[in-house]
Short mmCIF file of C-alpha atoms and ligand atoms in Angstrom, two decimals:
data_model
loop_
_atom_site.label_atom_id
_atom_site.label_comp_id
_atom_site.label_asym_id
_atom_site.label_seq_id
_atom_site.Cartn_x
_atom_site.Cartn_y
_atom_site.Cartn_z
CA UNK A 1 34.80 6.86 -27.59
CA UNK A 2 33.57 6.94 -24.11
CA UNK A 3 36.30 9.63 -22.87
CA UNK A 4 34.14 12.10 -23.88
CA UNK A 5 31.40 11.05 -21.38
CA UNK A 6 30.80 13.72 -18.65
CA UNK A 7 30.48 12.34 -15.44
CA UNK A 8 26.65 12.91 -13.81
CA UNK A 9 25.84 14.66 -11.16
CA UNK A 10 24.91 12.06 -8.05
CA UNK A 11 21.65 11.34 -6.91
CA UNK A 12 21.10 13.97 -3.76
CA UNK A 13 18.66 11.24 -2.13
CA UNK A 14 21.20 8.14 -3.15
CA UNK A 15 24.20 10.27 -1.01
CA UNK A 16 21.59 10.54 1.56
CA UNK A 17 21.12 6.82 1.85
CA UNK A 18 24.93 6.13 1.57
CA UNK A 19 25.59 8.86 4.46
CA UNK A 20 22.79 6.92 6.71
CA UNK A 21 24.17 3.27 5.93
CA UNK A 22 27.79 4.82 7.19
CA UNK A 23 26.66 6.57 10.22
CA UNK A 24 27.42 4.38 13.58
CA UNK A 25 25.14 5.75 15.65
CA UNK A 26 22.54 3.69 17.51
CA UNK A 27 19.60 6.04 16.83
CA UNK A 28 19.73 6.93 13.42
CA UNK A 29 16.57 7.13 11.50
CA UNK A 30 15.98 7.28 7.63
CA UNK A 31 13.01 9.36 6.77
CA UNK A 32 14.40 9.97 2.99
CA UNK A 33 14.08 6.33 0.94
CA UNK A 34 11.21 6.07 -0.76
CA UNK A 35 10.04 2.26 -0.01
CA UNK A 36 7.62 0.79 2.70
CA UNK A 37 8.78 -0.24 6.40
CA UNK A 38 6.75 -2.21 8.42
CA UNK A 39 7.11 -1.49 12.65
CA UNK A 40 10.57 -3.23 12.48
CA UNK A 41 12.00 -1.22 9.88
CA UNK A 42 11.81 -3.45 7.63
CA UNK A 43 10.62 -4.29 3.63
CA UNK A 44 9.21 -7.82 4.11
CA UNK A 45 7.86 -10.21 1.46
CA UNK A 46 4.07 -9.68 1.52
CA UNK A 47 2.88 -13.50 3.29
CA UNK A 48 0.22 -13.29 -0.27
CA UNK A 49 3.11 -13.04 -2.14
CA UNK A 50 5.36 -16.21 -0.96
CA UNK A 51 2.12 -18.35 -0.78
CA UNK A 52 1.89 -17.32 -4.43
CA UNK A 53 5.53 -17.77 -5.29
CA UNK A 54 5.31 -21.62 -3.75
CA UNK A 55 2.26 -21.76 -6.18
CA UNK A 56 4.15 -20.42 -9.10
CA UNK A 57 7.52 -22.97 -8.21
CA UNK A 58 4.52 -25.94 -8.73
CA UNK A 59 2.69 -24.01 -11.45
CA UNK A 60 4.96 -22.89 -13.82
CA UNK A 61 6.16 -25.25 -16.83
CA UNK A 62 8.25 -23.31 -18.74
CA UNK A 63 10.50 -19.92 -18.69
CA UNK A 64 9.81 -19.65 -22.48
CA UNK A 65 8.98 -16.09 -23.69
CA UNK A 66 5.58 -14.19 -23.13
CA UNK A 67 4.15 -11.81 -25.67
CA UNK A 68 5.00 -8.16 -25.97
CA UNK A 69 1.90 -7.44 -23.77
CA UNK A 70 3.21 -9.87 -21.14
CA UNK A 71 0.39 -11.85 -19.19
CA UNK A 72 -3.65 -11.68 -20.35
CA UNK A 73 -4.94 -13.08 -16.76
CA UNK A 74 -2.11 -10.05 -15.13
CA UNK A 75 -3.89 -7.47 -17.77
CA UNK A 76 -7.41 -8.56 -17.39
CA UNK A 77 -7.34 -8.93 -13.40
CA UNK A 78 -5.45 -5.35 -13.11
CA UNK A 79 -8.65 -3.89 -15.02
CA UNK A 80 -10.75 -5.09 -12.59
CA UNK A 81 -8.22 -3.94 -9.93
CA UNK A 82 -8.23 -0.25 -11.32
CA UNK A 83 -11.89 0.06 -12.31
CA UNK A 84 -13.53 -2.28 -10.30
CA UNK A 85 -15.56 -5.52 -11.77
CA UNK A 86 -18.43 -3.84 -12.69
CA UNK A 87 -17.49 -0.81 -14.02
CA UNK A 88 -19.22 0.10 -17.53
CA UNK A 89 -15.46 0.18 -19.17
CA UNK A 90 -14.61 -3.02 -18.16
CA UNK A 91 -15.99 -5.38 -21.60
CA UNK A 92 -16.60 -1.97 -23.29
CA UNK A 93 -13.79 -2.98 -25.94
CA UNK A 94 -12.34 0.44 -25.33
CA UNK A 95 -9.70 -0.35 -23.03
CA UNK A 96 -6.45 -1.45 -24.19
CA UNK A 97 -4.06 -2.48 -20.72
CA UNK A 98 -0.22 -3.92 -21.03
CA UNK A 99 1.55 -5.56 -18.44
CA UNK A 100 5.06 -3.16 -18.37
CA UNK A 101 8.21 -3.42 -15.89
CA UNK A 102 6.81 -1.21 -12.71
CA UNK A 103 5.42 2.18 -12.63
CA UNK A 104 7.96 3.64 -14.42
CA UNK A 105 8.03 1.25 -17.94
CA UNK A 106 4.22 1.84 -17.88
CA UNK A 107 4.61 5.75 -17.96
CA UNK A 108 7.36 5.52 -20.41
CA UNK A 109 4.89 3.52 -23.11
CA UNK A 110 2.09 5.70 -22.41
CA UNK A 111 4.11 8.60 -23.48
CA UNK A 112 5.72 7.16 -26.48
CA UNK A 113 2.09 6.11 -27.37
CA UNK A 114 1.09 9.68 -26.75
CA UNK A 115 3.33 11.19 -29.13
CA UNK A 116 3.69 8.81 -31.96
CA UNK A 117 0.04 10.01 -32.48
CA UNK A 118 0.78 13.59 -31.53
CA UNK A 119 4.29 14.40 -31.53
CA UNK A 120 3.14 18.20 -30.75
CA UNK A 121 1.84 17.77 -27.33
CA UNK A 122 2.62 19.11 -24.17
CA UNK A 123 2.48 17.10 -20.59
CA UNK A 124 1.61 19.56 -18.02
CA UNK A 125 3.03 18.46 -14.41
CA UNK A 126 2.09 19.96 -11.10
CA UNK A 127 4.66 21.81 -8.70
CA UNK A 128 6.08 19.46 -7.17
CA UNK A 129 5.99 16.28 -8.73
CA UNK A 130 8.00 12.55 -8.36
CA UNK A 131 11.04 13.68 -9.08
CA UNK A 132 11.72 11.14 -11.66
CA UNK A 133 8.48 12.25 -13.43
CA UNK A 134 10.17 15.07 -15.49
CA UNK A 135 13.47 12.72 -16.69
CA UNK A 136 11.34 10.04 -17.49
CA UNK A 137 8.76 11.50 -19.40
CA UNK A 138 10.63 14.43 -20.90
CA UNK A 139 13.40 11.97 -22.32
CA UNK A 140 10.21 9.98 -24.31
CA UNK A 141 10.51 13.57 -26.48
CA UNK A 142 7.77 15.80 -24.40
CA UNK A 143 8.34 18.75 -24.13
CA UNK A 144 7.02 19.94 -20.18
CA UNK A 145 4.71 22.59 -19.11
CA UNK A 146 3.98 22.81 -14.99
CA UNK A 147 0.95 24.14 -13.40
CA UNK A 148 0.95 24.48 -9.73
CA UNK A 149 -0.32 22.41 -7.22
CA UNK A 150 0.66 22.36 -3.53
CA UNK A 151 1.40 25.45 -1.07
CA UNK A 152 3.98 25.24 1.01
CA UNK A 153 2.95 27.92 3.23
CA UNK A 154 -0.72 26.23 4.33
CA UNK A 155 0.35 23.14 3.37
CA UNK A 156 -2.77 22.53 0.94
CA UNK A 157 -3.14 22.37 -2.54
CA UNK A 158 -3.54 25.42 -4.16
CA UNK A 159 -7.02 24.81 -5.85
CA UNK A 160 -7.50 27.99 -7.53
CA UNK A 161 -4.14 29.35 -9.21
CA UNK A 162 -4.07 24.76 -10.17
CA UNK A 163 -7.25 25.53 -11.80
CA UNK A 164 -6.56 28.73 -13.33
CA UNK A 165 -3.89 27.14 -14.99
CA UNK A 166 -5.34 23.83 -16.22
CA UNK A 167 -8.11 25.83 -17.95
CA UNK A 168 -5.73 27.11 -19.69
CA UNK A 169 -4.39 24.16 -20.90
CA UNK A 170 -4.74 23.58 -24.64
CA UNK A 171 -6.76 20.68 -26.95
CA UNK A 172 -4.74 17.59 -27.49
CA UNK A 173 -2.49 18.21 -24.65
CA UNK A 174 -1.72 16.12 -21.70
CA UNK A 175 -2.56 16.46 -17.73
CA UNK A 176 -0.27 14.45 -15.37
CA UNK A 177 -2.49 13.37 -12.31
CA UNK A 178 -1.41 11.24 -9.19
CA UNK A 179 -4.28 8.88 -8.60
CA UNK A 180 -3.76 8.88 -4.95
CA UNK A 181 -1.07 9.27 -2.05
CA UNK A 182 0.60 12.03 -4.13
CA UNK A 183 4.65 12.04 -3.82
CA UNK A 184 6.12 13.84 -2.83
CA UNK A 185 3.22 16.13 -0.66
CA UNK A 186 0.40 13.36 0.49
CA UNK A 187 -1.83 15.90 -0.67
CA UNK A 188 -4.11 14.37 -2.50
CA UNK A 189 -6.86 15.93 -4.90
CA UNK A 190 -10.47 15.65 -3.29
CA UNK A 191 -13.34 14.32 -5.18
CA UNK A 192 -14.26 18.07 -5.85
CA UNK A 193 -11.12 18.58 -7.53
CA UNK A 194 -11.11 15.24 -9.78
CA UNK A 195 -14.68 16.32 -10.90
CA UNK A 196 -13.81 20.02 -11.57
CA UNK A 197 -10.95 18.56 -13.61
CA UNK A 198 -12.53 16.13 -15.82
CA UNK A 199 -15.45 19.13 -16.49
CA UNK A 200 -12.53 20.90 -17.60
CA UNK A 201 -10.53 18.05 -19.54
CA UNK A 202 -13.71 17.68 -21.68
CA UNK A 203 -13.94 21.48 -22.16
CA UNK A 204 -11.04 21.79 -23.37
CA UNK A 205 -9.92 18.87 -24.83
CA UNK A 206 -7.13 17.81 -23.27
CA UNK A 207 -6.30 14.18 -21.59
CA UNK A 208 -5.40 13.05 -18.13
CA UNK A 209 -2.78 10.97 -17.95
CA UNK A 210 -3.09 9.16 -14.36
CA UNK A 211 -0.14 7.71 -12.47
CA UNK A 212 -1.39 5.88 -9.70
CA UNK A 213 1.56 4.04 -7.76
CA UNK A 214 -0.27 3.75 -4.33
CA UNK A 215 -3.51 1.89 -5.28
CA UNK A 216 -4.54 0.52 -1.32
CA UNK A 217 -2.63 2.72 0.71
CA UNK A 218 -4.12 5.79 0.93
CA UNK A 219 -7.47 5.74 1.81
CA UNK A 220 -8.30 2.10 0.98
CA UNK A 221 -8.21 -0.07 -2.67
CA UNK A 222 -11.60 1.35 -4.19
CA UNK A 223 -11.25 5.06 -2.55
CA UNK A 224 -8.14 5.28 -3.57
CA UNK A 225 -9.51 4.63 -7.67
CA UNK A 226 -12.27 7.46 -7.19
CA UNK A 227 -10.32 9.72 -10.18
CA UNK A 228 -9.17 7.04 -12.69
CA UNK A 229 -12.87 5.38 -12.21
CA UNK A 230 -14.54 8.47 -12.49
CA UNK A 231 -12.52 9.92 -15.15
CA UNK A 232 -12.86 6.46 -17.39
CA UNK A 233 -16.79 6.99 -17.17
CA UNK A 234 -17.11 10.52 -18.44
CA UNK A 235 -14.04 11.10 -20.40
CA UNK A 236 -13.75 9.99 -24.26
CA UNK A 237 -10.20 9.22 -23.54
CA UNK A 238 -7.69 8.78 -20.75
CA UNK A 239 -4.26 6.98 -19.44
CA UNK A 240 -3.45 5.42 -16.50
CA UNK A 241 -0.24 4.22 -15.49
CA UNK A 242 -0.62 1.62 -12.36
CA UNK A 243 2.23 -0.20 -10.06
CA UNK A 244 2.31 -3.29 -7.92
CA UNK A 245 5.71 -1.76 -6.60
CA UNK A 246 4.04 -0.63 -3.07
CA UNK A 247 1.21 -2.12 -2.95
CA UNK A 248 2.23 -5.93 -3.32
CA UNK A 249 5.85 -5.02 -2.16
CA UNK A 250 7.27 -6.10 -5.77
CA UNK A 251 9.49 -3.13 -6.33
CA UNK A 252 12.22 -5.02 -7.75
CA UNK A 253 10.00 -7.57 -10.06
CA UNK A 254 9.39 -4.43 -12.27
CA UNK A 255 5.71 -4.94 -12.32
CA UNK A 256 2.83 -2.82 -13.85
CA UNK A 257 0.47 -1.84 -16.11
CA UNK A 258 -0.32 0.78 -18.95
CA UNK A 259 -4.43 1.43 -19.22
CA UNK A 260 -5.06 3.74 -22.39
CA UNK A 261 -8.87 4.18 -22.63
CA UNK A 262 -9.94 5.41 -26.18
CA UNK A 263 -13.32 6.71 -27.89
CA UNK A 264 -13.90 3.23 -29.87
CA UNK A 265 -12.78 0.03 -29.76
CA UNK A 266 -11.24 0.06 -33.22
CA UNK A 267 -9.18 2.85 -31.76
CA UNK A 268 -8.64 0.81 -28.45
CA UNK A 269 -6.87 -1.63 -30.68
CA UNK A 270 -4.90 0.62 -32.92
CA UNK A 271 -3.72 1.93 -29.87
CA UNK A 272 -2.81 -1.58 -28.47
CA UNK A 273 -0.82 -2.65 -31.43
CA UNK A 274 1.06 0.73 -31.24
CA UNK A 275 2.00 0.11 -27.48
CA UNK A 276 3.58 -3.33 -28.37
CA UNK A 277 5.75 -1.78 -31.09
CA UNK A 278 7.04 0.75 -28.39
CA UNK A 279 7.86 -1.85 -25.89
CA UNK A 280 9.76 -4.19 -28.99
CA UNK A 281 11.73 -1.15 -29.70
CA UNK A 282 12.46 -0.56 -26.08
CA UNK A 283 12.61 -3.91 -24.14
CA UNK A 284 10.73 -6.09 -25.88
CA UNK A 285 8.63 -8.08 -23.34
CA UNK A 286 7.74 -7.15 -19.27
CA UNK A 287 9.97 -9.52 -17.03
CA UNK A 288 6.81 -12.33 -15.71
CA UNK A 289 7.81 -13.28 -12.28
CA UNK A 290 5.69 -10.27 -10.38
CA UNK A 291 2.56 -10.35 -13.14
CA UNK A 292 2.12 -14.14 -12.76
CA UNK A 293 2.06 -13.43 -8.76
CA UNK A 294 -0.16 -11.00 -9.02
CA UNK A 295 -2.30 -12.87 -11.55
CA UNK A 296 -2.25 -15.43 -9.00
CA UNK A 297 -3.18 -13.32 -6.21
CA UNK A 298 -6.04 -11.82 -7.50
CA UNK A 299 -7.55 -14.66 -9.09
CA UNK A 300 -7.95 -16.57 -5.99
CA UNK A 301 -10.80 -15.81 -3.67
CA UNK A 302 -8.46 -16.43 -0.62
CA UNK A 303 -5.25 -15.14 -1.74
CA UNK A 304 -6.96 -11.96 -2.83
CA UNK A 305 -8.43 -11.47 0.75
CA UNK A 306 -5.37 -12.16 2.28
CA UNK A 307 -3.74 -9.80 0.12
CA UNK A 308 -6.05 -7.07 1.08
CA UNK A 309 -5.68 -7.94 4.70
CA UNK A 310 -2.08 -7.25 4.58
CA UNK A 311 -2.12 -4.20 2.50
CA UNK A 312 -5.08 -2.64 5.21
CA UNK A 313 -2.53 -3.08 7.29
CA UNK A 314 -0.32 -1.54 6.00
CA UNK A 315 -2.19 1.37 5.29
CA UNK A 316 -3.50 1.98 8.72
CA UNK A 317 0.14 1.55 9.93
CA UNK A 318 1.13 4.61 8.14
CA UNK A 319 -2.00 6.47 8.92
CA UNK A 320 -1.26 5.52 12.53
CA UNK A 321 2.57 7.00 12.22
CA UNK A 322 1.01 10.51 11.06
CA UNK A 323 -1.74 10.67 14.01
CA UNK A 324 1.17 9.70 16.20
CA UNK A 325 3.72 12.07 14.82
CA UNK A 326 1.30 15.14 14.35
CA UNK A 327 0.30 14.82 17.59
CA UNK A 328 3.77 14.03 19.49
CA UNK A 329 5.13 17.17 17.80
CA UNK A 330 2.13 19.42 18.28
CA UNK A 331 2.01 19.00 22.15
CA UNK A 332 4.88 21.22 21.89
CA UNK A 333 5.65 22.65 18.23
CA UNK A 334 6.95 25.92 18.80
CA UNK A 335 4.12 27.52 17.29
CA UNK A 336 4.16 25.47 14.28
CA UNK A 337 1.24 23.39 13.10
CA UNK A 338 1.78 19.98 11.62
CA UNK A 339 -1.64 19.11 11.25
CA UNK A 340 -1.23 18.55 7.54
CA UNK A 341 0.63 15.23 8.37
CA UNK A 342 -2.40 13.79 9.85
CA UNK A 343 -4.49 14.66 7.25
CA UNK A 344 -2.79 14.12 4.40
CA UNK A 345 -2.11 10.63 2.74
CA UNK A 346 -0.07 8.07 1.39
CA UNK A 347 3.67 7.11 2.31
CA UNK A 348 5.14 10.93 2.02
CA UNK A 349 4.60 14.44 3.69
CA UNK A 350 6.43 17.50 3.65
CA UNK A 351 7.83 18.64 7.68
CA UNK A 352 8.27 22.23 6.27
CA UNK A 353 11.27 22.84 8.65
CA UNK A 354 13.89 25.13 7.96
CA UNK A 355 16.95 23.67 6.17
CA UNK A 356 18.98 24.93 8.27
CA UNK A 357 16.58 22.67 11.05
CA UNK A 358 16.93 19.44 8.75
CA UNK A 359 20.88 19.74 8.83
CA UNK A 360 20.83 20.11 12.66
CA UNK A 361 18.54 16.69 12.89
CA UNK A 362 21.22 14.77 10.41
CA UNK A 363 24.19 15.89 12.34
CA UNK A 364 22.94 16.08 15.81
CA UNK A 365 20.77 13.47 16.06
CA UNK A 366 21.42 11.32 13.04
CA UNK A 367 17.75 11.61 11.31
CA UNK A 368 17.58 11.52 7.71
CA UNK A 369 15.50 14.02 5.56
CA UNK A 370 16.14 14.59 2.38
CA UNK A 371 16.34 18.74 1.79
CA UNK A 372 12.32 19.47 0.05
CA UNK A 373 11.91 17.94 3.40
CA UNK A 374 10.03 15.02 2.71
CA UNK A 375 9.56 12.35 5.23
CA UNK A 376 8.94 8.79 4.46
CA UNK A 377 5.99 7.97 7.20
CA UNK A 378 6.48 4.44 7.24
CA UNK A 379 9.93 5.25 8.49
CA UNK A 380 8.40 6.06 11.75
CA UNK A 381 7.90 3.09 13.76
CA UNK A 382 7.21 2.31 17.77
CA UNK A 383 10.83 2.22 18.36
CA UNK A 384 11.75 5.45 17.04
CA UNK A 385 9.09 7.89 17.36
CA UNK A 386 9.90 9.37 21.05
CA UNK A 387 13.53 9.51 19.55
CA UNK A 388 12.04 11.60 16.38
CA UNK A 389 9.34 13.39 17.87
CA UNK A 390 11.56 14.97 20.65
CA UNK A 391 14.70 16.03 18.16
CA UNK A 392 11.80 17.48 16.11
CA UNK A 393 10.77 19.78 19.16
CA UNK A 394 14.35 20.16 20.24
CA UNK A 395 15.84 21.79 16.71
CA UNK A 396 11.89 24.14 16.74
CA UNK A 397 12.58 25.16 19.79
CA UNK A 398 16.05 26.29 19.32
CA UNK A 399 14.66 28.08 16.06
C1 PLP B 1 4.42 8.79 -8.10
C2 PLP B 1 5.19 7.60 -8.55
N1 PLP B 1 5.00 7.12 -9.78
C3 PLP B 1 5.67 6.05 -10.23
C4 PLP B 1 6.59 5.40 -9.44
C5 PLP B 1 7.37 4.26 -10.04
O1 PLP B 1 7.19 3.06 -9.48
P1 PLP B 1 7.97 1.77 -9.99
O2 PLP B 1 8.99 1.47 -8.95
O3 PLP B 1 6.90 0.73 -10.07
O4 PLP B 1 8.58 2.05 -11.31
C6 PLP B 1 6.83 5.86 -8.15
C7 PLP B 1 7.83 5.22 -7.29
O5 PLP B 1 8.29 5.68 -6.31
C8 PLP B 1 6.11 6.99 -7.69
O6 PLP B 1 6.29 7.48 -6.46
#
């Protein structure tokens, strides 16, 4: 049976990462995975997270199963997480949230949901997207649309010709937003664009479906929620897909949510019931470990501050790697200006070097981009950056 299996094309970014792990050479630098580094290159256990996980080791009585919606204190504190306590959806009964494994098992059950009750509709991504966004959402049966978003040549999204095309965009269809820290451009939408959209969204019917992976590390936990909090006051109906992956560090716990937000609360629970026969069909329950951290986390006064104290941190690291990198290339950038980097937010950024630029910093001074040219800024650290910034200059000055 399986002979007739074609083999799949490899992962460009994977043979990236296996290239970098066999390189000897003292200097190298990976700018292409897709994961956090602190200023020692590292992915370290959050210090919230281990307290937790001794807490859990004392806590926890039994590994017997949890429902289909995993864990009610995960669900209800990741509400208050997305909207905020006191948001008028919060206790409006019209919110239906499941834990799901990561990011990427919450986007997967908000698009089955999506099309068991409208098996017609479109998802409309921007240009460019996460990479995985198109597999994983197109294999749930959707059939994709794009509208554009960012312009490589000013390095800014293209508000008009994204607008033209999303009021275009037909009832009953579906609008893919990032919520913040966009990947792959850290261009994020302003709070001019989020409003413009959801005037249009409830113009012309169709519904935003939010991924928001970054919560915390763009411009801080509650700026970072401007869209999906906005959007869940004036819209009848909306989706948001949420992660813990980056911003507790849980990326292999498999630990998220799915939000749907509908016009009553009868249909809030219709919806719910729907979303558990998905995940039965597909995995059944969310794996507990990261949801009961979390749970824990958030539900302790201390923990939670601790927690936010770490993440801060984080998140001015990175904005601190794109001051320091704008500016160490820009003292002498050939005529190029890479003041995007600063501005822009979020782990990623495009360098907008040529390609043949990118191959001249993997082979001649083992740096790692992957070809769009995205750069991972937390890959940047104190120890590298002289190293990076001046092989940056060297290949623009050379052309
Ligand atoms: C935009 C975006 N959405 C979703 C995800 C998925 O995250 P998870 O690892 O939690 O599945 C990622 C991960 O890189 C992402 O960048």
């Amino acid at each position: 049976m399986f002979e007739s299996l074609k083999p799949i094309a490899k992962d460009p970014i994977l043979g990236l990462m296996a290239a970098f792990r066999a390189d000897k050479r003292e200097k190298k630098i990976d700018l292409g995975v897709g994961v956090y580094q602190d200023d020692s290159g590292r992915t370290p256990v959050m210090k919230s997270v281990k307290q937790a996980e001794a807490l859990l080791m004392d806590l926890e009585h039994t590994k017997s199963y949890q429902g289909i919606a995993g864990d009610n204190d995960y669900n209800q504190q990741m509400m208050s997480l997305l909207f905020g306590s006191n948001h008028s959806i919060v206790g409006s009964g019209r919110l239906a949230t499941l834990q799901a494994p990561g990011g990427s098992g919450s986007l997967r059950v908000g698009a089955e949901v999506v099309l068991r009750a409208r098996p017609e509709a479109k998802l409309w991504v921007g240009v460019p997207t996460w990479p995985n966004h198109i597999p994983l959402l197109g294999s749930a049966g959707f059939s994709i649309e794009q509208y554009p978003y960012y312009d490589l040549s000013t390095h800014k999204i293209n508000t008009e010709a994204m607008m033209d095309a999303l009021s275009q965009v037909p009832a009953g269809d579906v609008v893919l937003l990032h919520g913040c820290c966009h990947n792959p451009t850290g261009a994020d939408l302003t709070k001019q664009h989020w409003d413009q959209i959801a005037q249009l969204a409830l113009d012309r019917g169709f519904i935003p479906f939010i991924d928001i992976a970054y919560q915390g590390l763009g411009d801080g936990l509650d700026a970072d929620a401007y869209g999906v909090r906005m959007m869940a006051e004036k819209l009848p109906e909306l989706i948001v897909a949420s992660s813990c992956s980056k911003n507790f560090g849980l990326y292999r716990e498999r630990t998220g949510s799915i939000t749907f937000i509908a016009e009553t609360s009868e249909q809030a629970q219709l919806i719910s019931s729907q979303a558990m026969s998905i995940a039965r069909q597909i995995y059944s329950m969310p794996p507990a470990h990261g949801a009961l951290l979390v749970a824990l986390i958030l539900g302790d006064d201390q923990l939670r501050a601790d927690w936010q104290a770490e993440l801060e941190e984080v998140r001015l690291r990175i904005m601190s790697m794109r001051t320091l990198l704008t500016d160490s290339i820009n003292n002498n950038a050939a005529g190029i200006d890479f003041s995007h980097i600063k501005q822009q937010r979020g782990m990623f950024s495009f360098l907008g070097i040529e390609s043949q630029q990118l191959e001249r910093l993997r082979e001649e001074f083992a740096i790692y981009i992957v070809s769009s040219t995205r750069v991972n800024i937390a890959g940047i650290n104190s120890n590298n950056i002289e190293y990076l910034s001046q092989s940056i200059r060297t290949v623009l000055d050379a052309g």
